[in-house]
Coordinates of C-alpha atoms in Angstrom, one line a residue:
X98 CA 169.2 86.4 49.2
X99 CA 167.2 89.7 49.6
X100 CA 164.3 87.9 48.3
X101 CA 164.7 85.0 51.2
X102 CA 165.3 87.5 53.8
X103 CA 162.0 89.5 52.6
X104 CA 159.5 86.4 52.6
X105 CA 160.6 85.6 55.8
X106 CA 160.0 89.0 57.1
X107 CA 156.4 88.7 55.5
X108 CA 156.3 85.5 57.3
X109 CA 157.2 86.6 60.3
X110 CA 154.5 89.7 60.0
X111 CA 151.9 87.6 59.3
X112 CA 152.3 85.3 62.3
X113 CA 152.6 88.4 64.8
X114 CA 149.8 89.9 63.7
X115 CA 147.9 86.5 63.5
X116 CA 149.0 85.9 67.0
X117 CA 147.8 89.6 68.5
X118 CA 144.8 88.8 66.6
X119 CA 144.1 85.6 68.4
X120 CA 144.7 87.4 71.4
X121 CA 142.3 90.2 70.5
X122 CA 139.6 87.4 70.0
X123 CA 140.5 85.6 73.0
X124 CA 140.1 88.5 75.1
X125 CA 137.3 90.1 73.7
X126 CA 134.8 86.3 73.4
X127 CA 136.4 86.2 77.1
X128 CA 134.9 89.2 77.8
X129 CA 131.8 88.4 76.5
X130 CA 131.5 85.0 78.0
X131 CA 132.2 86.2 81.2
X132 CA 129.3 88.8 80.7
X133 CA 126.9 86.1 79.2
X134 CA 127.7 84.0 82.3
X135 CA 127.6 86.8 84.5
X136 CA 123.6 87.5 82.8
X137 CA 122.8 83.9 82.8
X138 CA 123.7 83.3 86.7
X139 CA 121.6 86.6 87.5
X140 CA 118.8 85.8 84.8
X141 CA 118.6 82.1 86.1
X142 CA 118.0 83.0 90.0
X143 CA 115.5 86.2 88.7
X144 CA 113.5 82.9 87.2
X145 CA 113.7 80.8 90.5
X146 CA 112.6 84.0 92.8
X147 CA 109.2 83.7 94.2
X148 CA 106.6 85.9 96.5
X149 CA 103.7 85.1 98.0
X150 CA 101.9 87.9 99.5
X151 CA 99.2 87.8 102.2
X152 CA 95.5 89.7 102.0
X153 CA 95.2 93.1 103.4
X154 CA 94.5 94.6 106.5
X155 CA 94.0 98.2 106.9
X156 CA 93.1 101.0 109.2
X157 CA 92.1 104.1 108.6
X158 CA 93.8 107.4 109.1
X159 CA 91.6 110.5 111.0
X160 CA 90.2 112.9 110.7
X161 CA 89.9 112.5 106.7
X162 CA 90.2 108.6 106.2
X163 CA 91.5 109.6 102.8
X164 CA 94.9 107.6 103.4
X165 CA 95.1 104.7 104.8
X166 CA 97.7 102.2 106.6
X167 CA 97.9 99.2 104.8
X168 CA 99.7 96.0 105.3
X169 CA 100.7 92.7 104.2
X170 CA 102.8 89.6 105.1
X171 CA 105.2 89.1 102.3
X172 CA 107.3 85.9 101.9
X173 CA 110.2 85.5 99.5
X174 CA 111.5 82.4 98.5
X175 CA 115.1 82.6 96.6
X176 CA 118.2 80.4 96.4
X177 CA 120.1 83.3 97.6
X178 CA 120.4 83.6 101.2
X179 CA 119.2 87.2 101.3
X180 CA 117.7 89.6 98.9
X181 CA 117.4 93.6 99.0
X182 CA 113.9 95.0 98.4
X183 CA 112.5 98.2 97.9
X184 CA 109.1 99.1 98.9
X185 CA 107.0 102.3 97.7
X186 CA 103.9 103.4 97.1
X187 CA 103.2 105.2 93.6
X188 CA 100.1 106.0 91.3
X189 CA 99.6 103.4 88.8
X190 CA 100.1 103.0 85.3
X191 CA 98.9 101.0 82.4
X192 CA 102.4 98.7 82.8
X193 CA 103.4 98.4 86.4
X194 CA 106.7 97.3 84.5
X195 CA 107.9 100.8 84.0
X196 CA 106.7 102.5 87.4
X197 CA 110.2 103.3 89.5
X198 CA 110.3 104.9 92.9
X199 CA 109.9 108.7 93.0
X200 CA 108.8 111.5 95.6
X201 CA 107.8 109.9 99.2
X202 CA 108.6 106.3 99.5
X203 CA 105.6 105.9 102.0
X204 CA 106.6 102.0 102.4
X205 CA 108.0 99.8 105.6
X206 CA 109.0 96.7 106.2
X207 CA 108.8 95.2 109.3
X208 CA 110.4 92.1 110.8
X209 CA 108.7 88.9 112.8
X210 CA 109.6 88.7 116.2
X211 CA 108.8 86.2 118.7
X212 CA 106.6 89.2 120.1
X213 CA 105.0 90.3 117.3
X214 CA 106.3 92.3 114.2
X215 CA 109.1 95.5 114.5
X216 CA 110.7 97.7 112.7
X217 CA 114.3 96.4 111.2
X218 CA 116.4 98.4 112.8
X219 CA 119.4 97.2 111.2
X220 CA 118.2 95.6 107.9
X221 CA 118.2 99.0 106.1
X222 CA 120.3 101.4 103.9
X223 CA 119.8 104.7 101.9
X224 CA 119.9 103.3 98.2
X225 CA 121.4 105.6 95.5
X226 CA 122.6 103.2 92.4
X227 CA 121.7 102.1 89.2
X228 CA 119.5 99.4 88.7
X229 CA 119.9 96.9 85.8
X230 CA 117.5 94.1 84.2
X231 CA 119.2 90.5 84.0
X232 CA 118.6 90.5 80.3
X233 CA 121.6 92.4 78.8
X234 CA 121.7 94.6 81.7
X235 CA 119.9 97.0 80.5
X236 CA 119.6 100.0 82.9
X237 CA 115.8 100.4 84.4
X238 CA 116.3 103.4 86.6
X239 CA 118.6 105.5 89.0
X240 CA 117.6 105.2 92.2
X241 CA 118.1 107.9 94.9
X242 CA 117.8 108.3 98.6
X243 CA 115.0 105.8 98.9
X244 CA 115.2 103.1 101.5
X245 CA 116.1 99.5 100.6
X246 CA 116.4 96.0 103.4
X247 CA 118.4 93.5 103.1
X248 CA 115.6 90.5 103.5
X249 CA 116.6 86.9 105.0
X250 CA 115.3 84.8 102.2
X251 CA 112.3 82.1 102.9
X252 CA 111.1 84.2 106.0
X253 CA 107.8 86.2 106.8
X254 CA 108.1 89.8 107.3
X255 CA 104.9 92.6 107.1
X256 CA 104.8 95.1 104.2
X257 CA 103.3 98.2 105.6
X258 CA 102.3 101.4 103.5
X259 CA 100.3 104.3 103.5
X260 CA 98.1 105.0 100.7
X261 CA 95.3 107.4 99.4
X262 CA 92.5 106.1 97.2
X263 CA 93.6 104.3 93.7
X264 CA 97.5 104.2 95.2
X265 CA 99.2 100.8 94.6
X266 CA 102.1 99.4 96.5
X267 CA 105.4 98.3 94.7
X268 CA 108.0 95.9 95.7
X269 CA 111.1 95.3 94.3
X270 CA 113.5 92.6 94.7
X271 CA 117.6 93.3 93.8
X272 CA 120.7 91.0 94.0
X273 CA 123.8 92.9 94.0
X274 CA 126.3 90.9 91.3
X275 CA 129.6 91.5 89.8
X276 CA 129.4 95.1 91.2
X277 CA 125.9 95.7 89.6
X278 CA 122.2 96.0 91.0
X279 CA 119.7 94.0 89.5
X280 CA 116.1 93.9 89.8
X281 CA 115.3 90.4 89.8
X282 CA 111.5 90.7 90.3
X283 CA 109.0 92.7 90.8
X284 CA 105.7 92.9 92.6
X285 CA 102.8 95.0 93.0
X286 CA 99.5 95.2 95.4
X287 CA 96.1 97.2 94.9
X288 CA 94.5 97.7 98.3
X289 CA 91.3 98.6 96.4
X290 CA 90.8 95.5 94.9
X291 CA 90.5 94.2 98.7
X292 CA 87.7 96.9 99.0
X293 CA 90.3 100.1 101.4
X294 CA 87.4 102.6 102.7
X295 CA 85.7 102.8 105.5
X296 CA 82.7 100.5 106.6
X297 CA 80.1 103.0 107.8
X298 CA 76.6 101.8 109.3
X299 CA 73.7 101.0 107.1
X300 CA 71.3 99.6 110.1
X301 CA 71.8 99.4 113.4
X302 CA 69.9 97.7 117.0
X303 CA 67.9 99.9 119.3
X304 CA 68.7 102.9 121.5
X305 CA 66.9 103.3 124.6
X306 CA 67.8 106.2 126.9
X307 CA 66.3 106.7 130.0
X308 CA 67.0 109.2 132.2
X309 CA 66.2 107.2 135.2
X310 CA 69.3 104.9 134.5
X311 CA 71.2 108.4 134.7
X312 CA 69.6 109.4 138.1
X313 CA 68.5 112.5 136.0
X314 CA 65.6 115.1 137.5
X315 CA 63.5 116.5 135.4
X316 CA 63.5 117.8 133.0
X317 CA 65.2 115.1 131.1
X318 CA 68.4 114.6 129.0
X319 CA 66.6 112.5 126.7
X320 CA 63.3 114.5 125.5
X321 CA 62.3 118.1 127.0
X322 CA 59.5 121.0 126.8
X323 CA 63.0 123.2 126.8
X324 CA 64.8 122.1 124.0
X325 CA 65.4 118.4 121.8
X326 CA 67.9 118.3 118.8
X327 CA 68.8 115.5 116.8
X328 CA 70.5 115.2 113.8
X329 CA 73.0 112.8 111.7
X330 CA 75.0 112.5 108.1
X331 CA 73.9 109.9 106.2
X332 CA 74.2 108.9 102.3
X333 CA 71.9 106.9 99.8
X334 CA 73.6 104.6 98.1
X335 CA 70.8 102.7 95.8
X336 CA 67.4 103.7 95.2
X337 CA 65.8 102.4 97.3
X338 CA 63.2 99.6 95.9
X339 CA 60.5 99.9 99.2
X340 CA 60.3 102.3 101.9
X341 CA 63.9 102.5 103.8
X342 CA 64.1 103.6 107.4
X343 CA 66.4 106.1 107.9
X344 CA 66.3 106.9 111.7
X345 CA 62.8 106.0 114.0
X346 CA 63.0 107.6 116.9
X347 CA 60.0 107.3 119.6
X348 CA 59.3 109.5 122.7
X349 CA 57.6 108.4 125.4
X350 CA 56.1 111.5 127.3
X351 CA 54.9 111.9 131.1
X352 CA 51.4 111.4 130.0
X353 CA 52.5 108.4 128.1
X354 CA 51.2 109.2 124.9
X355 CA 54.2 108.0 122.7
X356 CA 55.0 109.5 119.3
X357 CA 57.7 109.2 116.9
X358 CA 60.2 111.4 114.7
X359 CA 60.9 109.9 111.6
X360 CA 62.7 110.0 108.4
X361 CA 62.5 107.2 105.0
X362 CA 63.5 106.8 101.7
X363 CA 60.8 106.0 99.1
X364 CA 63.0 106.0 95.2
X365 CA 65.7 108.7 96.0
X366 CA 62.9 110.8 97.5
X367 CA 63.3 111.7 101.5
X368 CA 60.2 112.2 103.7
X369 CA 60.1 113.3 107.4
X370 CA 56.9 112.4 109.4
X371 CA 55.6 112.5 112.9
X372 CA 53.5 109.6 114.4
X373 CA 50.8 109.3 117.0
X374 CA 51.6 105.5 118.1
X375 CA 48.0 105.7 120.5
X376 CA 46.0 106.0 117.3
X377 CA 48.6 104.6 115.1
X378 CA 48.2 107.9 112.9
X379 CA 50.6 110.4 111.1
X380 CA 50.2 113.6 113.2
X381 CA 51.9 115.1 110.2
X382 CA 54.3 113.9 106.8
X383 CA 55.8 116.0 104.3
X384 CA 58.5 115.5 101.2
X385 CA 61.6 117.4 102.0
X386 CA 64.1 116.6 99.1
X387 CA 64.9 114.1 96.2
X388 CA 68.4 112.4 97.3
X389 CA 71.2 112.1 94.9
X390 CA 73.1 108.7 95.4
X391 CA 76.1 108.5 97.0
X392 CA 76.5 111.8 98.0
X393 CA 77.1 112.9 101.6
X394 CA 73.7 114.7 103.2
X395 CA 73.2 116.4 106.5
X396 CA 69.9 116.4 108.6
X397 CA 68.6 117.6 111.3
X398 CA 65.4 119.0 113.7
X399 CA 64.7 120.7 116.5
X400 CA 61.8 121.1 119.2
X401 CA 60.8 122.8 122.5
X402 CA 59.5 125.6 123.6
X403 CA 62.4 127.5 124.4
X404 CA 63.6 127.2 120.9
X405 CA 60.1 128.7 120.2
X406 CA 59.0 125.3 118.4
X407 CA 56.4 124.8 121.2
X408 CA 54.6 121.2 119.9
X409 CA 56.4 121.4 116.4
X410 CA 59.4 119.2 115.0
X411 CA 61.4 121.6 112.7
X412 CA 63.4 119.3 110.0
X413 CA 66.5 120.8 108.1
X414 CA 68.4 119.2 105.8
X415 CA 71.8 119.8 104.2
X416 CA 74.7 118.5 101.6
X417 CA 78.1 118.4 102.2
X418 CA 79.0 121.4 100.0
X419 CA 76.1 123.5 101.2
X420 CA 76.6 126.6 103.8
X421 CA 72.9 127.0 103.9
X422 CA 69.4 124.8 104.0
X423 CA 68.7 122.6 100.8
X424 CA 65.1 122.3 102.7
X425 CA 63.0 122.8 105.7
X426 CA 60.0 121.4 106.8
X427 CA 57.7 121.9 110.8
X428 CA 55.3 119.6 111.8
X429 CA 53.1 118.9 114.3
X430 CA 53.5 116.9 117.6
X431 CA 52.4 116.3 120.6
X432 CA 53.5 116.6 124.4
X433 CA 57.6 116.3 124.2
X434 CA 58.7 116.2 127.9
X435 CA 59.4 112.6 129.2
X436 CA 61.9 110.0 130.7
X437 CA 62.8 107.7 127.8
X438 CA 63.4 107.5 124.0
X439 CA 64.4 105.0 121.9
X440 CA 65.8 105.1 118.5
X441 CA 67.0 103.0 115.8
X442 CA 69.2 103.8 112.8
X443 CA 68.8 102.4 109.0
X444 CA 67.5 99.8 107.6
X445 CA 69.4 96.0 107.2
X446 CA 68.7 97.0 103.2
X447 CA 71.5 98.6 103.0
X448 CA 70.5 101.2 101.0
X449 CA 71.2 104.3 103.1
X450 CA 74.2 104.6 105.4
X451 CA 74.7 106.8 108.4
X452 CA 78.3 107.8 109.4
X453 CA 77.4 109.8 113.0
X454 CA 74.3 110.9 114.6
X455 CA 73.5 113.1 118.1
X456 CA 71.4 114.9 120.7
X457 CA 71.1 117.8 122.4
X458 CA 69.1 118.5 125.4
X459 CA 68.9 122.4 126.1
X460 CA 68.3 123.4 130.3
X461 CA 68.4 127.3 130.0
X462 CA 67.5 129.1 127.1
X463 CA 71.1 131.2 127.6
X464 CA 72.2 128.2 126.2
X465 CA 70.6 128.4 122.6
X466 CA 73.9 129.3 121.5
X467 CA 75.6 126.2 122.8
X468 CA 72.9 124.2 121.8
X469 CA 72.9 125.1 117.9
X470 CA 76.6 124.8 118.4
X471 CA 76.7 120.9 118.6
X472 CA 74.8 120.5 115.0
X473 CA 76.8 122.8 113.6
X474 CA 79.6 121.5 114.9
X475 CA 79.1 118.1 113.5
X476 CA 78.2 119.7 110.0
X477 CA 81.4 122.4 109.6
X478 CA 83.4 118.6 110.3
X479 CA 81.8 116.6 107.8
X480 CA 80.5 113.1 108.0
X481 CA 83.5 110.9 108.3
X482 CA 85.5 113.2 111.6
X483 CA 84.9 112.2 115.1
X484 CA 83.5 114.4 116.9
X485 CA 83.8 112.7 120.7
X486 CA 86.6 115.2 121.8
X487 CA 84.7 118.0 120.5
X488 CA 81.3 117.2 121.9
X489 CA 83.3 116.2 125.7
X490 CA 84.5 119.6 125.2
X491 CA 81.3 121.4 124.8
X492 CA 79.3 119.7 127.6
X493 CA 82.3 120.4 129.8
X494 CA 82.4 124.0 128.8
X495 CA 78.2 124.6 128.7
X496 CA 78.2 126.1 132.2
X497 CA 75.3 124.1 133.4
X498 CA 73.2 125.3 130.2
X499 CA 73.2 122.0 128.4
X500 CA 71.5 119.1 130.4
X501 CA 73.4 116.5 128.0
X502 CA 74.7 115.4 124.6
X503 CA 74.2 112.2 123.0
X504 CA 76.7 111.1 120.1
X505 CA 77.0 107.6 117.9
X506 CA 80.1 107.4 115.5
X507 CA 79.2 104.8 112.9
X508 CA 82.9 105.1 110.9
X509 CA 84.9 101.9 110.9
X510 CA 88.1 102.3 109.0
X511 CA 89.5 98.9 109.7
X512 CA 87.8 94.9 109.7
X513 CA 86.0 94.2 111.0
X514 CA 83.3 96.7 112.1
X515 CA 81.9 96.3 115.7
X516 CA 78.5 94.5 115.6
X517 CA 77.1 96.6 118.2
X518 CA 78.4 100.0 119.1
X519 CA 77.0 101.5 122.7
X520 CA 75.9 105.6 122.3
X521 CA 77.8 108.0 124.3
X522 CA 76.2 110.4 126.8
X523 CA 77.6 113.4 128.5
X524 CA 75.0 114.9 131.0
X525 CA 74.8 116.9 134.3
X526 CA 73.7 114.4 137.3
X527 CA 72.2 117.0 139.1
X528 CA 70.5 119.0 136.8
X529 CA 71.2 122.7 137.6
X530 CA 74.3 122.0 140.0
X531 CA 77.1 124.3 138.9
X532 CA 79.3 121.9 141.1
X533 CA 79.5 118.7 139.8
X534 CA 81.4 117.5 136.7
X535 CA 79.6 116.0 133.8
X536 CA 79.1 112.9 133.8
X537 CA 79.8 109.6 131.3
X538 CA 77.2 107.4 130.5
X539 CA 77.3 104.7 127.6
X540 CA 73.3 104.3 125.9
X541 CA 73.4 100.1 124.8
X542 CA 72.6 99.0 122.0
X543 CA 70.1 96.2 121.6
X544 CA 71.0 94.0 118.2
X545 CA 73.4 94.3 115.8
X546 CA 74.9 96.7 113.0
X547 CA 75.2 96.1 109.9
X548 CA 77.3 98.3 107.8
X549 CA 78.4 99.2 104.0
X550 CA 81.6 100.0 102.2
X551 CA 81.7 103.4 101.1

């Protein structure tokens, strides 16, 4: 009898523990079948999501143009009906894979409207969670304060960013599932590879001022026996095969015995010259420095008598990193005081390019100060800032001793460039009226630019 009632015991032992066995199983390859359908669903729609991405645009941000706006159209196609994405900008690495979102987010997205594109207003939530892969959900990253927008799927909307040079822009795509975040997909853009800079001039039309168009007296705001300066930043980008241009400009005196100021490239070598046109002769030519490519350089020159260059051009030249001259050079010219000059900028070779250029036309030699101010304005601010607020500052503020100011900004941060660009000329109508305001007047251009990456 023991010996029944013990086997039956056993029996009974062995089928409890079978059965909480079973259940152990049953629960735990539940588990794990809801977690590999869970992974399948998410890693099946991560396989269907799609993004198609427009080209660039861009515009350039002042005074520096070392960051830029940038934006695209984006358009995500998934079976979901929305999707959360997180834009950022970041510095790349070798596998995009690995970059998460860190430090400033820099990164919009904007919504189409009837009326154009606008900022989602209620699309948008401060993100702090974990982010998983589909495959095993593996955790990618913690994600903090950055913000994320819940997307319509299969509908345009405009990916804006701001980035510096060699900055690329990531997107990624989440679906929130079974109380996780997943990243689905990911995307990134290079604004470089579509060529971000600024387009800056590399030839341009004709300038022709004339002081008669201005109802000027003499003496004039284009060429004077008081004072001429001129001066622009420019850069060589090749060596330059045959001789390149870099500015011509001609001066047609009283006695109509026209010259010209120039400046060209021969190699990487600069030369300044001055030119009788009446017996097509070089009044005088001189080497003034051997260029280094694609570095910035500053140049200028001066004439008149009251800056005591009485018949003589006085060329100066510069580098961006330079307080004082690199070189100087005086030649010889003849009679300076007249009604019209023209000038043209660069060549169509596209070897040099010219970012900004000006003139200066002195009427009292009180005003030497004022006058040597607007070159070394345009220097201390380098090549790429505008300088049209400072210049409309300077004539205003010149108490009479300027007659004018000339000023061409060649900097196009955005496509595409302008094909002609008019010069822009402040000036006193009357001359040596203390009452009148100076005047606005736009110098055309006759041609067309042509213009260079840099």
């Amino acid at each position: 009898m023991p010996s029944s009632v013990t086997n039956l015991l056993i029996i009974i032992v062995t089928v409890i523990i079978a059965l909480s066995a079973f259940a152990i199983y049953s629960e735990f390859f539940s588990v794990q079948g809801l977690t590999f359908v869970q992974e399948e669903n998410v890693i099946g729609i991560s396989k269907i999501v799609q993004v198609t991405v427009s080209q660039v645009s861009f515009k350039g941000l002042p005074p520096s143009y070392n960051y830029f706006n940038v934006s695209y159209l984006i358009w995500i196609n998934s079976p979901t009906k929305y999707v959360t994405v997180i834009p950022f900008v970041a510095s790349p690495l070798v596998n995009p894979f690995y970059i998460i979102p860190n430090n400033n987010q820099n990164a919009i997205i904007l919504s189409s409207t009837p009326n154009g594109y606008t900022t989602l207003n209620t699309n948008f939530f401060i993100f702090s969670n974990n982010v998983y892969l589909p495959q095993q959900s593996q955790l990618i990253a913690k994600i903090n304060g950055f913000y994320a927008y819940n997307l319509t799927s299969n509908r345009s909307y405009i990916l804006s960013a701001k980035v510096s040079n060699g900055q690329i822009i990531m997107l990624w795509i989440l679906y929130y599932y079974q109380g996780k975040w997943y990243r689905l997909d990911y995307t990134y853009l290079n604004p470089s590879n579509a060529g971000i800079g600024v387009y800056v001039l590399s030839g341009s039309g004709k300038y022709v001022g004339n002081s008669k168009n201005t109802n000027f007296k003499p003496p004039h705001q284009v060429t004077s026996q008081t004072a001429l300066g001129f001066g622009l930043w420019f850069q060589l980008m090749p060596n330059a095969p045959t001789t390149t241009y870099l500015f011509n400009l001609t001066i047609t005196p009283t006695n109509n015995e026209n010259f010209s100021i120039l400046a060209w490239v021969i190699g990487n070598k600069l030369y300044v010259g001055t030119y009788d046109l009446t017996s097509n002769k070089y009044i005088g030519q001189t080497y003034l420095i051997t260029l280094s490519p694609n570095y910035w350089y500053f140049i200028n020159f001066s004439l008149g008598s009251q800056a005591k260059l009485s018949q003589e051009v006085n060329f100066t030249i510069y580098n961006l990193s330079s307080q004082k001259p690199l070189n100087n050079s005086i030649l010889g010219i003849t009679e300076s005081n007249g009604y019209i000059s023209t000038v043209k900028f660069g060549s169509s070779s596209k070897t040099v390019v010219i970012s900004q250029a000006y003139f200066v036309t002195l009427q009292n030699v009180n005003g030497l100060t004022n006058f040597y101010n607007v070159s070394s304005t345009i220097f201390k601010n380098g090549p790429l800032y505008n300088n049209t607020y400072n210049y409309n500052w300077t004539i205003v503020h010149s108490n009479n001793l300027l007659y004018a100011i000339g000023y061409w900004y060649f900097v196009y941060p955005s496509y595409p460039p302008s094909p002609t660009l008019p010069g822009i000329l402040w000036y006193w109508p009357n001359g040596i009226s203390k009452t009148n305001y100076p005047q606005i007047y736009y110098i055309p251009e006759q041609g067309y630019n042509t213009y260079v990456f840099v």
